Amino acid sequence: MHIHFQHKKILVAPLDWGLGHATRCIPIIHELLHNKNEVWIAADGAIEVLLKNEFPHLKFIKLFNYNVQYSTNGNWLWLKMLQQSKLILKSIEHENKWLEELLETESFHIVISDNRYGLYNKKVHSVFITHQLRLSFPKLFSAFEIIVENVLKNWIQKFDECWVPDYADSNNNLSGKLSHSNSALKNLKFIEPLSRFKNFVPQKNNVETDILILISGPEPQRTLWENIVIHQLASTTIIHQKIIIIGGKFSNDFLEKQLPENVEYHTSIAATELYYYLAGAKKIICRSGYSTIMDLEALNKKAIFIPTPGQTEQEYLARWLHNKGLGIFVSQKKFQLKNFIE
């Protein structure tokens, strides 16, 4: 990744669907700061908490969250998203007006938007970050992929630049058809995978563990996945295995649920600390979110991928990496922790 902006006032605004959009902005922000730019961050909720932990000295602006609701039943996720399509379109329109009003009081040179389609304006140089130039649809609706791709293309073309965090090679890449579709964009630029851990210089020893389980993603599926893991841990005989769970949340409302003594639970840890856990894990079990995939690639680590049920993007990525020998795909419904305990 090489960002050419220097000595500019820049606003960075990640989408709030999970923490991945924020975590992959971390290396971008570091690069911007290295180039002597003045960086502001637009966020709210958990995204704001995460980025304030990483960049406490930066200026933050409140930017509303979409607050999209996910289904407890993965089979109904697409119907749930369709029901909220009007809300999503209004949110995009709202954030476009929000930016226009902001620019009347703050003179930003550049706005970098991670998957917020409304953050473009003629008064500033706008950058859109995405690994999804095409969405992955369920087989029953796959014919609509090209139609939606064209809709996304029209939106993305309103930005001055579109950065894709992947390799340009159509075969040797991490995101497959999602970012290597046939629709050419004039503003397209492949910037290679983004990770907090590229060029990271360790300051201490790794945290050695047999199995590291990362719980992440939007609610309610995050909690459902956590409950499956905890239930299986409590009912599985584990011999000489050290297991660490990272809950992927910022509240401390977790109650001990009769976890075995050799299981260690953290609600969350700082991004820099996560490096030592990932690097020291013999096995990693996690969602197949793209930001997680990029972090694993930076550490040359494979994982057992458990996609969020009904989230076809994660299901596609898990299968893509499974077929390339870069991980193992297991559906949440068929997941059995005992199968990965030696």
Coordinates of N, CA, C and O in Angstrom, one line a residue, residues 43-224:
A43 N -17.2 8.5 13.2 CA -17.7 7.2 13.7 C -18.6 7.4 14.9 O -18.7 8.5 15.5
D44 N -19.2 6.3 15.3 CA -20.0 6.3 16.5 C -20.0 4.8 17.1 O -19.6 3.9 16.4
G45 N -20.5 4.7 18.3 CA -20.7 3.4 18.9 C -19.4 2.6 19.0 O -18.3 3.2 19.3
A46 N -19.4 1.3 18.8 CA -18.3 0.4 18.9 C -17.1 0.8 18.0 O -15.9 0.6 18.4
I47 N -17.5 1.3 16.8 CA -16.4 1.7 15.9 C -15.6 2.9 16.5 O -14.4 2.9 16.4
E48 N -16.3 3.8 17.1 CA -15.6 4.9 17.7 C -14.8 4.5 18.8 O -13.6 4.9 19.0
V49 N -15.3 3.6 19.7 CA -14.5 3.1 20.8 C -13.2 2.4 20.3 O -12.1 2.7 20.8
L50 N -13.3 1.5 19.3 CA -12.2 0.8 18.8 C -11.1 1.8 18.3 O -9.9 1.7 18.6
L51 N -11.5 2.8 17.4 CA -10.5 3.7 16.8 C -10.0 4.7 17.8 O -8.8 5.1 17.7
K52 N -10.8 5.0 18.8 CA -10.2 5.9 19.9 C -9.2 5.2 20.7 O -8.2 5.8 21.2
N53 N -9.3 3.9 20.9 CA -8.3 3.1 21.6 C -7.0 3.1 20.8 O -5.9 3.1 21.4
E54 N -7.1 3.1 19.5 CA -5.9 3.1 18.6 C -5.3 4.5 18.4 O -4.1 4.6 18.3
F55 N -6.2 5.5 18.3 CA -5.8 6.8 18.0 C -6.4 7.8 18.9 O -7.2 8.7 18.5
P56 N -6.0 7.8 20.2 CA -6.7 8.7 21.2 C -6.4 10.2 21.0 O -7.1 11.0 21.5
H57 N -5.3 10.5 20.2 CA -4.9 11.9 20.0 C -5.6 12.5 18.8 O -5.5 13.7 18.6
L58 N -6.4 11.7 18.0 CA -7.0 12.3 16.8 C -8.4 12.9 17.1 O -9.0 12.6 18.2
K59 N -8.9 13.7 16.2 CA -10.2 14.4 16.4 C -11.3 13.5 15.8 O -11.1 12.9 14.7
F60 N -12.4 13.3 16.5 CA -13.5 12.5 16.1 C -14.7 13.3 15.9 O -15.0 14.3 16.6
I61 N -15.5 12.9 14.9 CA -16.8 13.5 14.6 C -17.8 12.4 14.7 O -17.6 11.3 14.2
K62 N -19.0 12.7 15.3 CA -20.1 11.8 15.4 C -20.7 11.6 14.0 O -21.1 12.6 13.4
L63 N -20.7 10.4 13.5 CA -21.4 10.0 12.3 C -22.3 8.9 12.6 O -21.9 7.8 13.1
F64 N -23.6 9.0 12.3 CA -24.6 8.0 12.6 C -24.3 6.6 12.1 O -23.7 6.5 11.0
N65 N -24.7 5.6 12.8 CA -24.6 4.3 12.3 C -25.9 3.9 11.5 O -27.0 4.4 11.7
Y66 N -25.7 2.9 10.6 CA -26.9 2.5 9.8 C -27.8 1.7 10.7 O -29.0 1.6 10.5
N67 N -27.3 1.0 11.7 CA -28.1 0.2 12.7 C -28.9 -0.9 11.9 O -30.1 -1.1 12.2
V68 N -28.3 -1.5 10.9 CA -29.0 -2.6 10.2 C -29.1 -3.8 11.1 O -28.2 -4.2 11.8
Q69 N -30.3 -4.4 11.1 CA -30.6 -5.5 11.9 C -30.4 -6.8 11.2 O -30.8 -7.0 10.0
Y70 N -29.8 -7.8 11.8 CA -29.5 -9.1 11.2 C -30.5 -10.1 11.8 O -30.9 -10.0 12.9
S71 N -30.8 -11.1 11.0 CA -31.8 -12.2 11.4 C -31.1 -13.2 12.3 O -29.9 -13.5 12.1
T72 N -31.8 -13.8 13.3 CA -31.3 -14.9 14.1 C -31.3 -16.2 13.3 O -30.5 -17.1 13.6
N73 N -32.0 -16.2 12.2 CA -32.1 -17.4 11.3 C -31.4 -17.0 10.0 O -31.9 -16.1 9.2
G74 N -30.2 -17.6 9.7 CA -29.5 -17.2 8.5 C -30.2 -17.4 7.2 O -30.0 -16.7 6.2
N75 N -31.2 -18.3 7.2 CA -32.0 -18.6 6.0 C -32.9 -17.4 5.6 O -33.3 -17.2 4.5
W76 N -33.1 -16.5 6.6 CA -34.0 -15.4 6.4 C -33.2 -14.0 6.3 O -33.8 -13.0 6.2
L77 N -31.9 -14.1 6.3 CA -31.1 -12.9 6.3 C -31.3 -12.0 5.1 O -31.5 -10.8 5.2
W78 N -31.4 -12.6 3.9 CA -31.6 -11.8 2.7 C -33.0 -11.1 2.7 O -33.1 -10.0 2.3
L79 N -34.0 -11.8 3.2 CA -35.3 -11.2 3.3 C -35.3 -10.0 4.3 O -35.8 -9.0 4.1
K80 N -34.5 -10.2 5.4 CA -34.4 -9.2 6.4 C -33.7 -8.0 5.8 O -34.1 -6.8 6.1
M81 N -32.6 -8.2 5.0 CA -31.9 -7.1 4.4 C -32.8 -6.4 3.4 O -32.8 -5.2 3.2
L82 N -33.6 -7.2 2.6 CA -34.5 -6.6 1.6 C -35.5 -5.7 2.3 O -35.8 -4.6 1.8
Q83 N -36.0 -6.1 3.5 CA -37.0 -5.3 4.2 C -36.4 -4.0 4.7 O -37.1 -3.0 4.9
Q84 N -35.0 -3.9 4.8 CA -34.3 -2.7 5.3 C -33.7 -1.9 4.2 O -33.0 -1.0 4.5
S85 N -33.9 -2.3 2.9 CA -33.3 -1.6 1.8 C -33.7 -0.2 1.7 O -32.8 0.7 1.4
K86 N -34.9 0.1 2.1 CA -35.3 1.6 2.1 C -34.5 2.3 3.1 O -34.1 3.5 2.9
L87 N -34.3 1.7 4.3 CA -33.6 2.3 5.4 C -32.1 2.6 4.9 O -31.5 3.6 5.2
I88 N -31.5 1.6 4.2 CA -30.2 1.7 3.8 C -30.0 2.8 2.8 O -29.1 3.7 2.8
L89 N -31.0 2.9 1.8 CA -30.9 4.0 0.8 C -31.1 5.4 1.4 O -30.4 6.3 1.0
K90 N -32.0 5.5 2.5 CA -32.1 6.7 3.2 C -30.9 7.1 3.9 O -30.5 8.3 4.0
S91 N -30.2 6.1 4.5 CA -29.0 6.4 5.2 C -27.9 6.9 4.3 O -27.1 7.8 4.7
I92 N -27.8 6.3 3.1 CA -26.8 6.8 2.1 C -27.1 8.3 1.7 O -26.2 9.1 1.6
E93 N -28.4 8.6 1.5 CA -28.8 9.9 1.2 C -28.5 10.9 2.4 O -28.0 12.0 2.2
H94 N -28.8 10.4 3.5 CA -28.6 11.2 4.8 C -27.1 11.5 4.9 O -26.7 12.6 5.3
E95 N -26.2 10.5 4.8 CA -24.8 10.8 5.0 C -24.2 11.7 3.9 O -23.3 12.4 4.1
N96 N -24.8 11.7 2.7 CA -24.4 12.6 1.7 C -24.7 14.1 2.1 O -23.9 15.0 1.9
K97 N -25.9 14.3 2.6 CA -26.3 15.6 3.1 C -25.5 16.0 4.3 O -25.1 17.1 4.5
W98 N -25.2 15.0 5.2 CA -24.3 15.2 6.4 C -23.0 15.8 5.9 O -22.4 16.7 6.5
L99 N -22.4 15.2 4.9 CA -21.0 15.6 4.4 C -21.1 17.0 3.8 O -20.2 17.8 4.1
E100 N -22.2 17.3 3.1 CA -22.3 18.6 2.5 C -22.4 19.7 3.6 O -21.8 20.7 3.5
E101 N -23.1 19.4 4.7 CA -23.2 20.4 5.8 C -21.9 20.5 6.5 O -21.5 21.6 6.9
L102 N -21.2 19.4 6.7 CA -19.9 19.4 7.4 C -18.9 20.2 6.6 O -18.2 21.0 7.2
L103 N -18.9 20.2 5.3 CA -18.0 20.9 4.5 C -18.2 22.4 4.5 O -17.4 23.2 4.1
E104 N -19.3 22.8 5.0 CA -19.6 24.3 5.2 C -18.9 24.8 6.4 O -18.6 26.0 6.4
T105 N -18.5 24.0 7.3 CA -17.8 24.5 8.5 C -16.3 23.9 8.6 O -15.5 24.5 9.3
E106 N -16.1 22.8 8.0 CA -14.7 22.2 8.0 C -14.2 22.0 6.6 O -14.8 21.5 5.7
S107 N -13.0 22.5 6.4 CA -12.4 22.5 5.1 C -11.5 21.3 4.9 O -10.2 21.4 4.9
F108 N -12.1 20.1 4.7 CA -11.3 18.9 4.4 C -10.9 18.9 2.9 O -11.6 19.4 2.0
H109 N -9.7 18.4 2.7 CA -9.2 18.2 1.3 C -9.7 16.9 0.7 O -9.9 16.8 -0.5
I110 N -9.7 15.9 1.6 CA -10.0 14.5 1.1 C -10.9 13.8 2.1 O -10.8 14.0 3.3
V111 N -11.9 13.0 1.6 CA -12.7 12.1 2.4 C -12.5 10.7 2.0 O -12.6 10.4 0.8
I112 N -12.1 9.8 2.9 CA -11.9 8.4 2.6 C -13.1 7.6 3.3 O -13.2 7.6 4.5
S113 N -13.9 7.0 2.5 CA -15.1 6.3 2.9 C -14.9 4.8 2.8 O -14.6 4.3 1.7
D114 N -15.0 4.1 3.9 CA -15.0 2.6 3.7 C -16.4 2.1 3.7 O -17.1 2.0 4.7
N115 N -16.9 1.9 2.5 CA -18.2 1.3 2.2 C -19.4 2.2 2.6 O -20.5 1.7 2.7
R116 N -19.1 3.4 2.8 CA -20.3 4.4 2.9 C -20.5 5.1 1.6 O -19.7 6.0 1.2
Y117 N -21.5 4.7 0.9 CA -21.7 5.1 -0.5 C -22.1 6.5 -0.6 O -22.0 7.1 -1.8
G118 N -22.5 7.2 0.4 CA -23.0 8.6 0.3 C -21.9 9.6 0.6 O -22.2 10.8 0.4
L119 N -20.7 9.2 0.9 CA -19.7 10.2 1.3 C -18.8 10.7 0.2 O -17.6 10.5 0.1
Y120 N -19.5 11.3 -0.8 CA -18.8 12.0 -1.9 C -19.3 13.4 -2.0 O -20.5 13.7 -1.7
N121 N -18.5 14.3 -2.5 CA -18.9 15.7 -2.7 C -17.9 16.3 -3.7 O -16.7 16.0 -3.7
K122 N -18.4 17.2 -4.5 CA -17.6 17.9 -5.5 C -16.5 18.8 -4.9 O -15.6 19.2 -5.5
K123 N -16.8 19.2 -3.6 CA -15.8 20.1 -3.0 C -14.6 19.4 -2.5 O -13.6 20.1 -2.1
V124 N -14.6 18.1 -2.4 CA -13.4 17.4 -1.9 C -13.0 16.2 -2.8 O -13.8 15.8 -3.6
H125 N -11.8 15.8 -2.7 CA -11.4 14.5 -3.4 C -11.9 13.4 -2.5 O -11.5 13.2 -1.4
S126 N -12.7 12.5 -3.2 CA -13.3 11.4 -2.4 C -12.7 10.1 -2.8 O -12.5 9.8 -4.0
V127 N -12.5 9.2 -1.8 CA -12.0 7.9 -2.0 C -13.0 6.9 -1.4 O -13.4 7.0 -0.3
F128 N -13.3 5.8 -2.2 CA -14.2 4.8 -1.7 C -13.4 3.5 -1.6 O -12.7 3.1 -2.5
I129 N -13.5 2.8 -0.4 CA -12.8 1.6 -0.2 C -13.8 0.4 -0.1 O -14.8 0.5 0.6
T130 N -13.5 -0.6 -0.9 CA -14.4 -1.8 -0.9 C -13.6 -3.0 -1.5 O -12.8 -2.8 -2.3
H131 N -14.0 -4.2 -1.0 CA -13.6 -5.4 -1.7 C -14.7 -6.1 -2.4 O -14.6 -7.2 -2.9
Q132 N -15.9 -5.4 -2.4 CA -17.0 -6.0 -3.1 C -17.5 -5.1 -4.2 O -18.4 -4.2 -4.0
L133 N -17.0 -5.3 -5.4 CA -17.5 -4.7 -6.6 C -18.7 -5.4 -7.1 O -19.5 -4.9 -7.9
R134 N -18.8 -6.7 -6.6 CA -20.0 -7.5 -6.9 C -20.4 -8.2 -5.6 O -19.6 -8.7 -4.9
L135 N -21.7 -8.2 -5.4 CA -22.2 -9.0 -4.2 C -22.4 -10.4 -4.5 O -22.7 -10.7 -5.7
S136 N -22.3 -11.3 -3.5 CA -22.6 -12.7 -3.7 C -24.0 -13.0 -3.3 O -24.3 -12.7 -2.1
F137 N -24.8 -13.4 -4.2 CA -26.2 -13.7 -3.9 C -26.5 -15.2 -3.6 O -25.7 -16.0 -4.1
P138 N -27.5 -15.6 -2.9 CA -27.9 -17.0 -2.9 C -28.2 -17.5 -4.3 O -28.5 -16.7 -5.2
K139 N -28.0 -18.8 -4.5 CA -28.1 -19.4 -5.8 C -29.4 -19.1 -6.5 O -29.5 -18.8 -7.7
L140 N -30.5 -19.0 -5.7 CA -31.8 -18.7 -6.2 C -31.9 -17.3 -6.8 O -32.7 -17.1 -7.8
F141 N -31.1 -16.4 -6.4 CA -31.1 -15.0 -6.9 C -29.8 -14.6 -7.6 O -29.6 -13.5 -7.8
S142 N -29.0 -15.6 -8.0 CA -27.7 -15.3 -8.6 C -27.8 -14.5 -9.9 O -26.9 -13.7 -10.2
A143 N -28.9 -14.6 -10.6 CA -29.1 -13.8 -11.8 C -29.1 -12.3 -11.5 O -28.8 -11.5 -12.5
F144 N -29.4 -11.9 -10.3 CA -29.4 -10.5 -10.0 C -28.1 -9.9 -9.7 O -27.9 -8.7 -9.5
E145 N -27.0 -10.7 -9.6 CA -25.7 -10.3 -9.2 C -25.2 -9.2 -10.2 O -24.6 -8.2 -9.8
I146 N -25.4 -9.4 -11.5 CA -24.9 -8.5 -12.5 C -25.6 -7.2 -12.4 O -25.1 -6.1 -12.6
I147 N -27.0 -7.3 -12.2 CA -27.8 -6.1 -12.1 C -27.3 -5.2 -10.9 O -27.1 -4.0 -11.1
V148 N -27.1 -5.8 -9.8 CA -26.7 -5.1 -8.6 C -25.3 -4.6 -8.8 O -24.9 -3.5 -8.3
E149 N -24.4 -5.3 -9.5 CA -23.1 -4.9 -9.8 C -23.1 -3.6 -10.5 O -22.3 -2.7 -10.2
N150 N -24.0 -3.4 -11.5 CA -24.1 -2.2 -12.3 C -24.6 -1.0 -11.4 O -24.1 0.1 -11.6
V151 N -25.5 -1.3 -10.5 CA -25.9 -0.3 -9.5 C -24.8 0.2 -8.7 O -24.6 1.4 -8.5
L152 N -24.0 -0.8 -8.1 CA -22.9 -0.4 -7.3 C -21.8 0.4 -8.1 O -21.2 1.4 -7.6
K153 N -21.6 0.0 -9.4 CA -20.7 0.6 -10.3 C -21.1 2.1 -10.4 O -20.2 3.0 -10.4
N154 N -22.4 2.4 -10.6 CA -22.8 3.8 -10.8 C -22.6 4.6 -9.6 O -22.2 5.8 -9.7
W155 N -22.8 4.0 -8.4 CA -22.5 4.7 -7.2 C -21.0 5.0 -7.0 O -20.6 6.1 -6.7
I156 N -20.2 3.9 -7.2 CA -18.7 4.0 -7.0 C -18.1 5.1 -7.9 O -17.1 5.7 -7.6
Q157 N -18.6 5.2 -9.1 CA -18.1 6.1 -10.1 C -18.3 7.6 -9.7 O -17.7 8.5 -10.3
K158 N -19.1 7.8 -8.7 CA -19.3 9.2 -8.2 C -18.1 9.6 -7.3 O -17.9 10.8 -7.0
F159 N -17.2 8.6 -6.9 CA -16.0 8.9 -6.1 C -14.8 9.2 -7.1 O -14.8 8.6 -8.2
D160 N -13.9 9.9 -6.7 CA -12.7 10.2 -7.5 C -11.8 8.9 -7.6 O -11.2 8.7 -8.7
E161 N -11.7 8.1 -6.5 CA -10.9 6.9 -6.5 C -11.7 5.8 -5.8 O -12.4 6.0 -4.9
C162 N -11.5 4.6 -6.3 CA -12.0 3.4 -5.6 C -10.8 2.5 -5.3 O -10.1 2.0 -6.2
W163 N -10.5 2.3 -4.0 CA -9.4 1.5 -3.6 C -9.9 0.1 -3.2 O -10.8 -0.1 -2.4
V164 N -9.3 -0.9 -3.8 CA -9.7 -2.3 -3.5 C -8.5 -3.0 -2.7 O -7.4 -3.1 -3.3
P165 N -8.7 -3.4 -1.5 CA -7.7 -3.9 -0.7 C -7.4 -5.4 -1.0 O -7.8 -6.3 -0.3
D166 N -6.9 -5.7 -2.2 CA -6.6 -7.0 -2.7 C -5.5 -6.9 -3.7 O -5.2 -5.8 -4.2
Y167 N -5.0 -8.1 -4.2 CA -4.1 -8.2 -5.3 C -4.8 -8.1 -6.6 O -5.9 -8.6 -6.7
A168 N -4.2 -7.5 -7.6 CA -4.9 -7.3 -8.9 C -5.0 -8.6 -9.7 O -5.9 -8.7 -10.5
D169 N -4.1 -9.5 -9.4 CA -4.1 -10.8 -10.1 C -5.5 -11.5 -10.0 O -6.0 -11.7 -8.9
S170 N -6.1 -11.9 -11.1 CA -7.4 -12.5 -11.1 C -7.5 -13.9 -10.4 O -8.5 -14.4 -10.1
N171 N -6.3 -14.5 -10.3 CA -6.2 -15.8 -9.7 C -5.6 -15.8 -8.3 O -6.2 -16.5 -7.4
N172 N -4.5 -15.2 -8.2 CA -3.9 -15.1 -6.9 C -4.3 -13.9 -6.1 O -3.7 -12.9 -6.0
N173 N -5.5 -14.0 -5.5 CA -6.1 -13.0 -4.7 C -6.9 -13.5 -3.6 O -7.1 -14.8 -3.5
L174 N -7.4 -12.7 -2.7 CA -8.1 -13.2 -1.5 C -9.6 -13.1 -1.6 O -10.4 -13.7 -0.9
S175 N -10.1 -12.3 -2.6 CA -11.6 -12.0 -2.6 C -12.3 -12.6 -3.9 O -13.5 -12.4 -4.0
G176 N -11.6 -13.2 -4.8 CA -12.2 -13.9 -5.9 C -13.1 -12.9 -6.8 O -12.7 -11.8 -7.0
K177 N -14.3 -13.4 -7.1 CA -15.2 -12.7 -8.0 C -15.7 -11.4 -7.4 O -16.2 -10.5 -8.1
L178 N -15.6 -11.3 -6.0 CA -16.2 -10.1 -5.4 C -15.5 -8.8 -5.8 O -16.2 -7.8 -6.0
S179 N -14.2 -8.9 -6.0 CA -13.5 -7.7 -6.4 C -12.8 -7.8 -7.8 O -12.2 -6.9 -8.3
H180 N -13.0 -9.0 -8.4 CA -12.4 -9.2 -9.8 C -13.5 -9.5 -10.8 O -13.4 -10.5 -11.5
S181 N -14.5 -8.7 -10.8 CA -15.6 -8.9 -11.7 C -15.2 -8.3 -13.1 O -14.2 -7.7 -13.3
N182 N -16.1 -8.4 -14.0 CA -15.9 -8.0 -15.4 C -16.2 -6.5 -15.6 O -15.8 -6.0 -16.7
S183 N -16.8 -5.9 -14.7 CA -17.2 -4.5 -14.9 C -16.0 -3.6 -14.6 O -15.6 -3.5 -13.4
A184 N -15.4 -2.9 -15.6 CA -14.2 -2.1 -15.4 C -14.7 -0.7 -14.8 O -15.7 -0.2 -15.3
L185 N -13.9 -0.3 -13.8 CA -14.2 1.1 -13.3 C -12.9 1.9 -13.5 O -11.8 1.5 -13.3
K186 N -13.2 3.1 -14.1 CA -12.0 4.0 -14.4 C -11.3 4.5 -13.2 O -10.1 4.8 -13.3
N187 N -11.9 4.5 -12.1 CA -11.3 5.0 -10.9 C -10.7 3.9 -10.0 O -10.4 4.2 -8.8
L188 N -10.7 2.7 -10.5 CA -10.3 1.5 -9.7 C -8.8 1.4 -9.5 O -8.0 1.7 -10.4
K189 N -8.4 1.1 -8.2 CA -7.0 0.9 -7.9 C -6.9 -0.2 -6.9 O -7.4 -0.1 -5.8
F190 N -6.1 -1.2 -7.2 CA -5.8 -2.3 -6.3 C -4.7 -1.9 -5.4 O -3.6 -1.6 -5.9
I191 N -4.9 -1.8 -4.1 CA -3.9 -1.4 -3.1 C -3.3 -2.5 -2.3 O -2.5 -2.2 -1.3
E192 N -3.6 -3.7 -2.7 CA -3.1 -4.9 -1.9 C -3.8 -5.0 -0.6 O -4.3 -4.0 -0.1
P193 N -3.8 -6.2 0.0 CA -4.6 -6.4 1.3 C -4.1 -5.4 2.4 O -2.9 -5.2 2.5
L194 N -5.0 -5.0 3.2 CA -4.8 -4.1 4.3 C -4.8 -4.9 5.6 O -5.7 -5.6 5.8
S195 N -3.7 -4.7 6.4 CA -3.7 -5.3 7.7 C -2.9 -4.5 8.7 O -1.9 -3.9 8.3
R196 N -3.4 -4.5 9.9 CA -2.7 -3.8 11.0 C -1.4 -4.5 11.3 O -0.5 -3.9 11.9
F197 N -1.2 -5.7 10.8 CA 0.0 -6.5 11.2 C 1.1 -6.5 10.1 O 2.1 -7.1 10.3
K198 N 0.9 -5.9 9.0 CA 2.0 -5.8 8.0 C 3.0 -4.8 8.5 O 2.7 -3.7 9.0
N199 N 4.3 -5.3 8.5 CA 5.4 -4.5 9.0 C 5.3 -4.2 10.5 O 6.0 -3.3 11.0
F200 N 4.5 -5.0 11.2 CA 4.4 -4.9 12.7 C 5.7 -5.5 13.3 O 6.2 -6.5 12.9
V201 N 6.3 -4.7 14.2 CA 7.5 -5.1 14.9 C 7.1 -5.6 16.3 O 6.8 -4.8 17.2
P202 N 7.2 -6.9 16.6 CA 6.8 -7.4 17.9 C 7.7 -6.8 19.0 O 8.9 -6.7 18.8
Q203 N 7.1 -6.5 20.1 CA 7.8 -6.0 21.3 C 7.9 -7.0 22.4 O 8.5 -6.7 23.5
K204 N 7.3 -8.2 22.3 CA 7.3 -9.2 23.3 C 7.0 -10.5 22.7 O 6.8 -10.7 21.5
N205 N 7.0 -11.5 23.6 CA 6.7 -12.9 23.1 C 5.2 -13.1 22.7 O 4.4 -12.4 23.3
N206 N 5.0 -14.0 21.8 CA 3.6 -14.3 21.4 C 2.9 -15.1 22.6 O 3.6 -15.7 23.4
V207 N 1.6 -15.0 22.5 CA 0.8 -15.7 23.5 C 0.5 -17.1 22.9 O -0.3 -17.3 22.0
E208 N 1.2 -18.1 23.5 CA 1.1 -19.5 22.9 C -0.2 -20.1 23.4 O -0.6 -20.1 24.5
T209 N -1.0 -20.7 22.4 CA -2.2 -21.4 22.7 C -2.5 -22.5 21.7 O -2.0 -22.4 20.5
D210 N -3.2 -23.5 22.1 CA -3.5 -24.6 21.1 C -4.6 -24.1 20.1 O -4.5 -24.4 18.9
I211 N -5.7 -23.5 20.7 CA -6.8 -23.1 19.8 C -7.2 -21.6 20.2 O -7.4 -21.4 21.4
L212 N -7.2 -20.8 19.3 CA -7.7 -19.4 19.5 C -9.0 -19.3 18.7 O -9.1 -19.5 17.5
I213 N -10.1 -18.8 19.5 CA -11.4 -18.7 18.9 C -11.8 -17.2 18.9 O -11.9 -16.6 20.0
L214 N -12.0 -16.6 17.7 CA -12.4 -15.2 17.6 C -13.9 -15.2 17.4 O -14.4 -15.7 16.4
I215 N -14.6 -14.5 18.3 CA -16.0 -14.3 18.1 C -16.2 -12.9 17.6 O -15.8 -11.9 18.2
S216 N -16.9 -12.8 16.5 CA -17.0 -11.4 15.9 C -18.3 -11.4 15.0 O -19.0 -12.4 14.9
G217 N -18.5 -10.2 14.5 CA -19.7 -10.0 13.6 C -20.8 -9.3 14.2 O -20.8 -9.0 15.4
P218 N -21.8 -8.9 13.4 CA -23.0 -8.2 13.9 C -23.9 -9.1 14.8 O -23.9 -10.3 14.6
E219 N -24.6 -8.4 15.7 CA -25.7 -9.1 16.4 C -26.9 -9.3 15.6 O -27.2 -8.6 14.7
P220 N -27.7 -10.4 15.9 CA -27.6 -11.3 17.0 C -26.7 -12.5 16.8 O -26.5 -13.3 17.6
Q221 N -26.1 -12.6 15.5 CA -25.4 -13.8 15.2 C -24.1 -13.9 16.0 O -23.6 -15.0 16.2
R222 N -23.5 -12.7 16.4 CA -22.3 -12.8 17.2 C -22.5 -13.6 18.5 O -21.8 -14.5 18.9
T223 N -23.6 -13.2 19.2 CA -23.9 -13.9 20.4 C -24.3 -15.4 20.2 O -24.0 -16.3 21.0
L224 N -25.1 -15.6 19.2 CA -25.5 -17.0 18.9 C -24.2 -17.9 18.6 O -24.1 -19.0 19.1

